[in-house]
Coordinates of C-alpha atoms in Angstrom, one line a residue:
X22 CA 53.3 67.8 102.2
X23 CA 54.8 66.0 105.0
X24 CA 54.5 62.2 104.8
X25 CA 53.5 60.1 107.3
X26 CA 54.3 56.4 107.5
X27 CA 53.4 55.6 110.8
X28 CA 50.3 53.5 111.7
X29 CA 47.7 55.4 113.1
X30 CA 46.9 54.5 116.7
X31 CA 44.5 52.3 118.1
X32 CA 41.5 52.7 120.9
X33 CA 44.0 50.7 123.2
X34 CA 46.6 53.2 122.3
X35 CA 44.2 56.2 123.3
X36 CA 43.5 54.0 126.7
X37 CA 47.0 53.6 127.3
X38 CA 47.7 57.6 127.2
X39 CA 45.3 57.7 129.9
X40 CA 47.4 55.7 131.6
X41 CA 50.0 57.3 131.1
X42 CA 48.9 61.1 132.4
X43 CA 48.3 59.9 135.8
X44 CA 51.8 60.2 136.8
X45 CA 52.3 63.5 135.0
X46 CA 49.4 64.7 136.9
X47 CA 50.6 62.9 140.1
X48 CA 53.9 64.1 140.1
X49 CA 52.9 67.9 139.5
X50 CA 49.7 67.9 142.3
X51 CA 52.0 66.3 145.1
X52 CA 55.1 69.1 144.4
X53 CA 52.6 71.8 145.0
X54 CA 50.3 70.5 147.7
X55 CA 54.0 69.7 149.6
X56 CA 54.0 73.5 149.5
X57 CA 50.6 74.4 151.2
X58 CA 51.2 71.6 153.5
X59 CA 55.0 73.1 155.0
X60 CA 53.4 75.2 158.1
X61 CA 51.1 72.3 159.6
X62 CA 54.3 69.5 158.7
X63 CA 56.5 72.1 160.5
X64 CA 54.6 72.4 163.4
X65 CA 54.4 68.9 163.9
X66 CA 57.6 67.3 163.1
X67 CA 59.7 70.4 163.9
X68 CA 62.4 70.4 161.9
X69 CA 65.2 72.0 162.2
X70 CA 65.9 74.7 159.5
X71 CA 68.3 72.6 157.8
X72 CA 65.9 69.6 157.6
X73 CA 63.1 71.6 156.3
X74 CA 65.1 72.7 153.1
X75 CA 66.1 68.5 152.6
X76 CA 62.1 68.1 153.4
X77 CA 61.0 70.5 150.6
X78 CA 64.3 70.3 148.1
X79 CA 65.6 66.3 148.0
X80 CA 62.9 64.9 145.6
X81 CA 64.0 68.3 143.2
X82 CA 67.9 67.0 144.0
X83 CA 67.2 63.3 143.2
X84 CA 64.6 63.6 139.9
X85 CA 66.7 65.9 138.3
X86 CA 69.9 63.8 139.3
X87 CA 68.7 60.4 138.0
X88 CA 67.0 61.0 134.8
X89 CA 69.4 60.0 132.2
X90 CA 70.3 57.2 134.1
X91 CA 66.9 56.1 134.6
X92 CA 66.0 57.1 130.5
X93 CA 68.2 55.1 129.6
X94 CA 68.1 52.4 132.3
X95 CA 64.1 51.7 130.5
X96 CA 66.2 51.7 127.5
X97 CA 67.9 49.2 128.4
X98 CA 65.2 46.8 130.8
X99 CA 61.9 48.0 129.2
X100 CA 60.1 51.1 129.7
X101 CA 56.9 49.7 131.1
X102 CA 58.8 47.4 133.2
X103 CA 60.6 50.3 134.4
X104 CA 57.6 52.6 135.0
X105 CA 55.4 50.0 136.8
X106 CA 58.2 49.1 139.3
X107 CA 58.9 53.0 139.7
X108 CA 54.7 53.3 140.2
X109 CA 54.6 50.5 142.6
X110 CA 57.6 52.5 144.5
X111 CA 55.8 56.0 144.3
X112 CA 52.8 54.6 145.9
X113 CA 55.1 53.0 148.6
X114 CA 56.9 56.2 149.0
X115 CA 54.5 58.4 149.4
X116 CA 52.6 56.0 152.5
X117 CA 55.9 56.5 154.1
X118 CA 56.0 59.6 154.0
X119 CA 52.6 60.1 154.8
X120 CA 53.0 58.1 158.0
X121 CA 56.4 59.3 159.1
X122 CA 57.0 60.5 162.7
X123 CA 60.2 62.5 162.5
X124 CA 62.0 64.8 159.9
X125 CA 64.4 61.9 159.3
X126 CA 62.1 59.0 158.0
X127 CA 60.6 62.1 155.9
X128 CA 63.5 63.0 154.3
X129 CA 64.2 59.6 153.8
X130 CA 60.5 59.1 151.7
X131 CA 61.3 62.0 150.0
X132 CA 64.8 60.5 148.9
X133 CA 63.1 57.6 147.5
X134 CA 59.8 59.5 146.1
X135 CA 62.0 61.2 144.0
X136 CA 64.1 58.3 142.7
X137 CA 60.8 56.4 141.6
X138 CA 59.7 59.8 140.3
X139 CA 63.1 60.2 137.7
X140 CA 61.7 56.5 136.7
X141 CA 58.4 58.1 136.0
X142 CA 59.1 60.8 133.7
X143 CA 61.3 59.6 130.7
X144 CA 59.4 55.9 130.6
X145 CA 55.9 58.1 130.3
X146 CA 57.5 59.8 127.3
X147 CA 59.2 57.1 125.8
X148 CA 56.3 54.5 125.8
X149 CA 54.4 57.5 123.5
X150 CA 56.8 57.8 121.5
X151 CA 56.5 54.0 120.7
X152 CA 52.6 53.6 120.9
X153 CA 52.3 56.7 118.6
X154 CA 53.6 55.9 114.6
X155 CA 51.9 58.8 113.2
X156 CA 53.7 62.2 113.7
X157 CA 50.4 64.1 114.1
X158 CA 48.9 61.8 116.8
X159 CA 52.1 61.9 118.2
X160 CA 52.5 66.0 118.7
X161 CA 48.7 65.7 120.1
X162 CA 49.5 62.8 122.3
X163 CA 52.5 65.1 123.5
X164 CA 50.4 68.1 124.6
X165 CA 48.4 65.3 126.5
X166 CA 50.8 64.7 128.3
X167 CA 52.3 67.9 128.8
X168 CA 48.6 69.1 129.7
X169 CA 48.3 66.4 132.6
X170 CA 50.9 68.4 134.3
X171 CA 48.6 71.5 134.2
X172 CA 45.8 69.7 135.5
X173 CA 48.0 68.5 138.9
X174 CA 49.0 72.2 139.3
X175 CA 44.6 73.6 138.5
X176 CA 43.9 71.0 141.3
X177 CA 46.5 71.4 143.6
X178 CA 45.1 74.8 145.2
X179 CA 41.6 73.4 145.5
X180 CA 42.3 69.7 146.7
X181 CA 45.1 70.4 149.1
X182 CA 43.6 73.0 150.5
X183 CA 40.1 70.8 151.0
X184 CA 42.0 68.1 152.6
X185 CA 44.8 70.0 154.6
X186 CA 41.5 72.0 156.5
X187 CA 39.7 68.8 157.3
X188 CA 43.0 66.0 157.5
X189 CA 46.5 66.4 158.7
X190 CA 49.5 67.2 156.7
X191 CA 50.3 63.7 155.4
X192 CA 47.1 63.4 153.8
X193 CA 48.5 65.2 150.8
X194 CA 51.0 62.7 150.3
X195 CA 48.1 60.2 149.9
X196 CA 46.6 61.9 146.9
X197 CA 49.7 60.0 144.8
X198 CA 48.6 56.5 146.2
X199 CA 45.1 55.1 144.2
X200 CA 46.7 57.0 140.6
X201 CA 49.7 55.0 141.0
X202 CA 48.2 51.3 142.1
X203 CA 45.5 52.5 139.2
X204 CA 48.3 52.8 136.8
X205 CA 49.8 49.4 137.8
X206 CA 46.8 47.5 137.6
X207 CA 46.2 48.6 134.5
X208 CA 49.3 49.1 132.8
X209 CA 50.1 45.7 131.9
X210 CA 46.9 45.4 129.9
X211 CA 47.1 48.8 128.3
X212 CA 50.7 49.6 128.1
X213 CA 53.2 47.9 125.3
X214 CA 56.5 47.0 126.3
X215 CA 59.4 49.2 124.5
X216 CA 63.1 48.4 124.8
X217 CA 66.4 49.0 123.0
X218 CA 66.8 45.7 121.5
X219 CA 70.6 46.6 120.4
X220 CA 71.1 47.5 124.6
X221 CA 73.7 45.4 126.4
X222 CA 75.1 46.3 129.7
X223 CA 74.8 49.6 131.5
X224 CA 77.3 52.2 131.8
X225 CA 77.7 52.5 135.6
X226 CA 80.5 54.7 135.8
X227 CA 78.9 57.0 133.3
X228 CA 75.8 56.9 135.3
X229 CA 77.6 58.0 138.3
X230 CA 79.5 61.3 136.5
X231 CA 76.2 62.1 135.5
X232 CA 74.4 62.0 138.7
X233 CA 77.5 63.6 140.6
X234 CA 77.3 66.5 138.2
X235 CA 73.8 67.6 138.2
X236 CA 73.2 66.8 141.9
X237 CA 76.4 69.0 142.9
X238 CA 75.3 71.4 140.0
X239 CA 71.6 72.0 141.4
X240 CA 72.9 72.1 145.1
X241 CA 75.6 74.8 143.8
X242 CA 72.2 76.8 142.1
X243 CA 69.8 76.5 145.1
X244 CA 72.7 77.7 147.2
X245 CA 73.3 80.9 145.1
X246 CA 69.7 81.3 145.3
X247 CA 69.7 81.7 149.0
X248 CA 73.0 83.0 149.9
X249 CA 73.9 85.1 147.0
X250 CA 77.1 85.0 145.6
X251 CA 79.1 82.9 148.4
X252 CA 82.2 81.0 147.6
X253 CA 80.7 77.3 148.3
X254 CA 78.0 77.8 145.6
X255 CA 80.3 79.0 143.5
X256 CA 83.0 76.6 144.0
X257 CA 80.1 73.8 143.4
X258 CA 78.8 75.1 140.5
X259 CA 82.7 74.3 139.0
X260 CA 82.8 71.0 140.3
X261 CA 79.8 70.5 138.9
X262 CA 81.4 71.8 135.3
X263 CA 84.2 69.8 135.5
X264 CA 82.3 66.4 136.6
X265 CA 80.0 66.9 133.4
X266 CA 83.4 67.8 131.3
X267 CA 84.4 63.9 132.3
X268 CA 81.4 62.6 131.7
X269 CA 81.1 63.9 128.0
X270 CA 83.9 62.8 127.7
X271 CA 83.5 59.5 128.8
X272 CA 80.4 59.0 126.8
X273 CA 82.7 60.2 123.2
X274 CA 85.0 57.2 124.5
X275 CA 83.1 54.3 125.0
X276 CA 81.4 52.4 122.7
X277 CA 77.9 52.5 124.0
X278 CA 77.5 55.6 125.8
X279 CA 74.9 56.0 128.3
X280 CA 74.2 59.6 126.4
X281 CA 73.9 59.5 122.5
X282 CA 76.1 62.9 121.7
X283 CA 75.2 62.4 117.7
X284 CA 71.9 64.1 118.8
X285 CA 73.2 67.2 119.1
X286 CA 74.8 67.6 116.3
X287 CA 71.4 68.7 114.8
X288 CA 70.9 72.6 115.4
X289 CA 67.2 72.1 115.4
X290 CA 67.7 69.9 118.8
X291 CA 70.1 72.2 120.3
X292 CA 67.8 75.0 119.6
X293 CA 65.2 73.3 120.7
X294 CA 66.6 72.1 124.1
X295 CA 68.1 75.5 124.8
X296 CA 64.3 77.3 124.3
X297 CA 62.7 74.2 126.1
X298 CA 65.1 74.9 129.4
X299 CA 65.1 79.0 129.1
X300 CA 61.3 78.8 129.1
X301 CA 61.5 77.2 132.6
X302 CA 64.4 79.3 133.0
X303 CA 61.9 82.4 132.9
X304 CA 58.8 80.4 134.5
X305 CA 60.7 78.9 137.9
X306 CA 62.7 82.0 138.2
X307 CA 59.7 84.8 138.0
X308 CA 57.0 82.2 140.2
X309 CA 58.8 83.0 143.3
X310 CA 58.6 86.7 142.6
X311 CA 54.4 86.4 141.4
X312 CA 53.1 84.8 144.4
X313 CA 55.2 87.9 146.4
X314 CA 53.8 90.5 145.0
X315 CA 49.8 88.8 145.0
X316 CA 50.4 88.2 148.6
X317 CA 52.6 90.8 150.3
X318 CA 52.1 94.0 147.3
X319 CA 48.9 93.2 146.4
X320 CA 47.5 91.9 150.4
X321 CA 46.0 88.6 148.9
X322 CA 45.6 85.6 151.3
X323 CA 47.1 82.4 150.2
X324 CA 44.1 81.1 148.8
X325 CA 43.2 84.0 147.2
X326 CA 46.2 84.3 145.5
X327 CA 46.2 80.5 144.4
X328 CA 42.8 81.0 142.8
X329 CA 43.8 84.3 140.8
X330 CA 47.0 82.2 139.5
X331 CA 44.6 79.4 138.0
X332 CA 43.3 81.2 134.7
X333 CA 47.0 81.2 133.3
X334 CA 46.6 77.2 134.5
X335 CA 43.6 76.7 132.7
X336 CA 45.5 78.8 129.7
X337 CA 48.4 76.3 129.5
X338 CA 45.8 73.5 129.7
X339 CA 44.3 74.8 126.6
X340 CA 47.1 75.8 124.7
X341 CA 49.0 72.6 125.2
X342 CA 46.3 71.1 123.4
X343 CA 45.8 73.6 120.4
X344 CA 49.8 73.7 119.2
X345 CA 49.9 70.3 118.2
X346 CA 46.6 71.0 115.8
X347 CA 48.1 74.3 114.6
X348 CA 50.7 72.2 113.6
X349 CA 48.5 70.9 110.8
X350 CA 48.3 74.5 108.9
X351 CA 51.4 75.8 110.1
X352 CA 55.4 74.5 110.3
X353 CA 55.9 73.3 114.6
X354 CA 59.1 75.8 114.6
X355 CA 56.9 78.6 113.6
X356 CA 54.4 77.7 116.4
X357 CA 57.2 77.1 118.4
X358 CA 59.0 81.1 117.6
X359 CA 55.3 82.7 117.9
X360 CA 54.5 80.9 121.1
X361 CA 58.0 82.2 122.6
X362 CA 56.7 85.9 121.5
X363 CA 53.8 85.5 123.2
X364 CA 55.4 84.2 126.7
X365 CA 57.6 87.3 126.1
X366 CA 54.4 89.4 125.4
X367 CA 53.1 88.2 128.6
X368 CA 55.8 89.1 131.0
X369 CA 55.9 92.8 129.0
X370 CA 52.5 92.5 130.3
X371 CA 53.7 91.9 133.9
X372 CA 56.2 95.0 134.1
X373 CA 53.4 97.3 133.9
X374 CA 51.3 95.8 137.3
X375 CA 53.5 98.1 139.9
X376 CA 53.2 101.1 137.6
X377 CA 49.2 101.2 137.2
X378 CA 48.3 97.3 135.9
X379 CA 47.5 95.9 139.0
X380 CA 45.9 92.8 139.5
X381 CA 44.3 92.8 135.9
X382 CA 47.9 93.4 134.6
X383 CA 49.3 90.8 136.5
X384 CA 46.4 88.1 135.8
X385 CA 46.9 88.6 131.7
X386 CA 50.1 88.6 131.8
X387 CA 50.3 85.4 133.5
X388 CA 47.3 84.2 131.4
X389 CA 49.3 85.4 128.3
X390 CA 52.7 83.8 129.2
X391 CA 50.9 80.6 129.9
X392 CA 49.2 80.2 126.6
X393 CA 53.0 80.7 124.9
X394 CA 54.3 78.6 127.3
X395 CA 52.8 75.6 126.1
X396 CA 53.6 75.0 122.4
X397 CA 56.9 76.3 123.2
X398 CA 57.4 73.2 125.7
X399 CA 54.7 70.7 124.0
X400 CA 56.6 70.7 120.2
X401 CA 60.2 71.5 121.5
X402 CA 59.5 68.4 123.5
X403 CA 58.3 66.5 120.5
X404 CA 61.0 67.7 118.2
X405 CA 63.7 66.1 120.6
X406 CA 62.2 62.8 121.3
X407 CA 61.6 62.4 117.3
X408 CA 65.0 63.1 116.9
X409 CA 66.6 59.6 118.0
X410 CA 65.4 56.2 116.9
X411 CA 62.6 54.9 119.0
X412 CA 64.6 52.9 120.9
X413 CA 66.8 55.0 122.3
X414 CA 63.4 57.6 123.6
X415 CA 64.3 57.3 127.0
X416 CA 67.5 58.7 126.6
X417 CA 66.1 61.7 124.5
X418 CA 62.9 62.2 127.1
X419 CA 65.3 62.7 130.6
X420 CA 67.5 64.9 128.1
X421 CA 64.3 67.1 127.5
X422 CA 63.6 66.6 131.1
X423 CA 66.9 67.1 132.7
X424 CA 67.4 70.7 130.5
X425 CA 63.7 71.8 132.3
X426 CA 64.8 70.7 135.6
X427 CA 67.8 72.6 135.3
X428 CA 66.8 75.2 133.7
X429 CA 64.5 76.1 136.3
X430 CA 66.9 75.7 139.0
X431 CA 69.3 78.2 137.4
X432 CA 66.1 80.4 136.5
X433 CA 65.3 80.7 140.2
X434 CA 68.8 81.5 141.1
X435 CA 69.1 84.2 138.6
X436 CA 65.9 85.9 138.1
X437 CA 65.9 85.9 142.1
X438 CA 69.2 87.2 142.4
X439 CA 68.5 90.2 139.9
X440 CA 64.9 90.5 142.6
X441 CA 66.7 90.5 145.6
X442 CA 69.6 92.6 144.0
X443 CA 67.1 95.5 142.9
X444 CA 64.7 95.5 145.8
X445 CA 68.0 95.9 148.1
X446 CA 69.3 99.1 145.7
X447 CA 65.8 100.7 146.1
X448 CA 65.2 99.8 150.0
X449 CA 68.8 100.1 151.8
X450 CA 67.8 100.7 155.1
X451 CA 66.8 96.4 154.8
X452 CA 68.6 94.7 157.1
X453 CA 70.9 91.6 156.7
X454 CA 68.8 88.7 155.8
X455 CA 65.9 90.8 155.7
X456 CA 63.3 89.6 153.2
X457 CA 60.1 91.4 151.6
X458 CA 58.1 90.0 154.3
X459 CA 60.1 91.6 156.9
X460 CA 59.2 94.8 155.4
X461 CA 55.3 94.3 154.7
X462 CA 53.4 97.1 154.8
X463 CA 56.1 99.7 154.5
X464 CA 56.0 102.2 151.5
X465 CA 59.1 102.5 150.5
X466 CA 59.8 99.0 150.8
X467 CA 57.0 97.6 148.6
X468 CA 57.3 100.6 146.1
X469 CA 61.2 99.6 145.7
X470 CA 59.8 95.5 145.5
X471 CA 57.5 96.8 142.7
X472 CA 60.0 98.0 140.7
X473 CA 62.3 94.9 141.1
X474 CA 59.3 92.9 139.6
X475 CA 59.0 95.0 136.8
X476 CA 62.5 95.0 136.0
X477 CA 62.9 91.0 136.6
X478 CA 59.7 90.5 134.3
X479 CA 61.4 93.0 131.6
X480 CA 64.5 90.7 132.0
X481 CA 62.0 87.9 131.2
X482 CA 60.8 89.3 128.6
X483 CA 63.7 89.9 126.4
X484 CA 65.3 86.3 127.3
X485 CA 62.7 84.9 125.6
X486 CA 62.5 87.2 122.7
X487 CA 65.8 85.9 122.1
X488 CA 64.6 82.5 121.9
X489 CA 62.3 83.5 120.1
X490 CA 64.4 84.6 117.3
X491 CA 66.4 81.5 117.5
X492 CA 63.7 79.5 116.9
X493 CA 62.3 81.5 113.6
X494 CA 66.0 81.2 112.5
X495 CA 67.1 77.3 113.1
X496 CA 63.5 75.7 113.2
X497 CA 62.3 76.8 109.9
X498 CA 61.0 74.0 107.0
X499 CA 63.5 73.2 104.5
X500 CA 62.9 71.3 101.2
X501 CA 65.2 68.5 102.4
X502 CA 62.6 68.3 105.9
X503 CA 59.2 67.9 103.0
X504 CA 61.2 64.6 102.0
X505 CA 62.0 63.4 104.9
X506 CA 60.6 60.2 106.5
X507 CA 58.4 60.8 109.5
X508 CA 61.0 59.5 112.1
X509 CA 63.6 61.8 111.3
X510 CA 63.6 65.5 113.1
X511 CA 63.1 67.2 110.2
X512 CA 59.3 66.0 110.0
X513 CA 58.7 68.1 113.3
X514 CA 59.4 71.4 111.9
X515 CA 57.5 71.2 108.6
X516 CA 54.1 69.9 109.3
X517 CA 52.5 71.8 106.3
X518 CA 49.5 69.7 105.0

């Protein structure tokens, strides 16, 4: 049996993770209502095409760029300081953008939506990590906060698309406002403060390599994504490399890094990472390819489509809250390796909807992947941040969060490279630039797009198998893990009562 020394939390602490999920849930309803809101903004503001992409993609390009900085920057100044000032600057953000009159101040609210939002993330995490002793409440207060992001995505279809028909397109960026004055109000009552007490100073240079390297990395990605395999994204993607070679390097040098590197010398948190960031690997880089084929294959109408994707919402939801109690009978890697089979089982699933599933094919599948989806993320998430002392959570959340981000962005230039690649071998008469919606309503065309989905949801599939199989390996319980005190990474895999 496991022991665990923590103190068990109190009401306050259960108030305070109420707190805490409102910019989770924030963060993930304002990404998608952005989405639904693109054709009014556009008609509007006319943008050019150039402006558009920086409209949609420069929060992506500035969370995932600042994470570690900002993980460690609430490190360093406290995390609830840290998060309140980031709160206060989402809510100003987002009026900004709500309000702006050309594609330039836009861009601009967008820049600075996303830097308060790479505040938001890691300083969430890490204040659990401190107002949660216990390892059990811990993984539970986890999938909380994993399952606040599910609730933003359920209510994104319904709410934006209530106040988009009766408002104008800046309304949506309104629905961040009252959660994030709500969360400041209350924060300082609710909310302890958490801080690295052995901190001092800030590597700046550091900080800098870091940002350089993932921004140019994720510009290099989305690039490839839409141009295929062009010099420019590939020439960034090695800059990007060699930025993030200096900065390891820089961070073995110095004395106190801005990136703890003696974290990954345990293969459970490599392993962990690595199936964290390939299942949003497989989840960014198939979405692009599901809401295709529900509205161009299958004829669905936006809505329609929206509402036939929320049972595999409601899925995660649920699931994000059941792993961390299956970790009471079972060890979290084994929950973690069974819940990777399943999101694998569920894609299988999705291969067979162009050859005879259909709709009901594609709907369990995506019901299926989702409820695998979520322990895999929930305890993989866990197991990192219990990995490093508590003071140094920050740090370990924007890792977490840094491998999703980019994960996904690689996901959604791969998986949509292998779309693109096998749609064009079945349908060559496509012309240059020529997308699936050019070709709507042609046989041929959506016959050759079916069988790019079922091969791109078969490639799916066996990427996560393979995580899968690392996970069953590397997380397993040891007999050293049983002995282990509950702050040490061990604990996380071996939650046998």
């Amino acid at each position: 049996m496991t022991k665990e020394t923590g103190e068990k939390a109190s009401t306050r602490n259960w108030l305070g993770l109420g707190v805490l999920a409102l910019p989770c849930l924030l963060v993930s309803l304002d990404a998608e209502v952005l989405n639904m809101a693109a054709p009014q903004l556009a008609r509007d503001l006319q943008p050019t095409a150039v402006q558009l992409l920086w409209i949609m993609d420069s929060y992506v390009f500035v969370v995932a760029g600042f994470l570690i900085a900002m993980g460690v920057l609430g490190d360093r100044i406290g995390r609830r300081r840290l998060l309140l000032f980031g709160s206060a600057a989402f809510a100003f953000s987002s009026l900004l953008a709500a309000f702006a009159t050309s594609p330039e101040l836009l861009i601009a609210a967008r820049v600075l939506m996303g830097l308060a939002g790479a505040s938001l993330m890691p300083s969430t995490l890490a204040l659990i990590r401190a107002m949660f002793a216990d390892p059990r409440q811990l993984a539970i207060a986890i999938g909380v906060w994993s399952a606040s992001f599910s609730l933003g995505g359920l209510a994104a279809p319904l709410i934006g698309g209530v106040m988009l028909e009766h408002f104008w397109w800046g309304s949506v960026f309104l629905l961040a406002v009252p959660a994030t004055l709500l969360l400041v109000a209350l924060g300082p009552a609710l909310l302890p403060e958490a801080r690295d007490a052995e901190a001092k100073g800030f590597d700046l240079a550091g900080a800098i390599l870091s940002l350089a390297a993932v921004l140019v990395f994720v510009y290099g990605i989305k690039r490839l994504a839409a141009e295929g395999w062009q010099v420019v994204p590939f020439l960034a993607i090695v800059v990007a490399g060699g930025l993030g070679t200096l900065f390891l390097r820089r961070q073995r040098r110095i004395p106190r890094p801005l990136l703890d590197l003696t974290m990954f010398r345990d293969a459970r948190v490599r392993v962990a990472l690595a199936a964290n960031a390939l299942s949003f690997f497989v989840l960014y880089g198939t979405q692009l390819a599901i809401v295709q084929y529900l509205q161009v294959v299958l004829g669905l109408s936006p809505l329609r489509a929206g509402l036939w994707a929320l049972p595999s919402v409601v899925a995660f939801l649920a699931a994000s809250l059941a792993g961390p109690l299956l970790v009471r009978w079972f060890p979290a890697g084994r929950v973690v390796a069974v819940g990777a089979v399943v999101l694998a089982s569920g894609h299988a699933i999705m291969a067979l909807t162009p050859y005879g599933g259909g709709l009901p094919a594609l709907v369990t599948g995506m019901v299926v992947g989702g409820l695998g989806l979520a322990p895999v993320y929930t305890l993989t998430t866990d197991l990192v941040v219990s990995s490093v002392r508590a003071e140094r959570a920050g740090m370990a959340s924007a890792v977490t969060e840094t491998g999703a981000e980019l994960g996904g962005a690689v996901g959604i230039a791969v998986l949509g490279s292998v779309v693109v690649a096998a749609y064009r071998a079945g349908a060559p008469g496509l012309p240059p630039g020529g997308t699936l919606m050019d070709a709507a309503g042609e046989s041929a065309a959506l016959t050759s797009y079916g069988n790019a989905f079922a091969l791109v949801s078969l490639v799916a599939a066996g990427l996560v198998a393979v995580a899968a199989v690392l996970a069953w390996r590397v997380l397993r319980p040891t007999p050293m893990a049983v002995e282990a005190p509950a702050s040490e990474p061990s604990d996380m895999v071996a939650h046998a009562p």
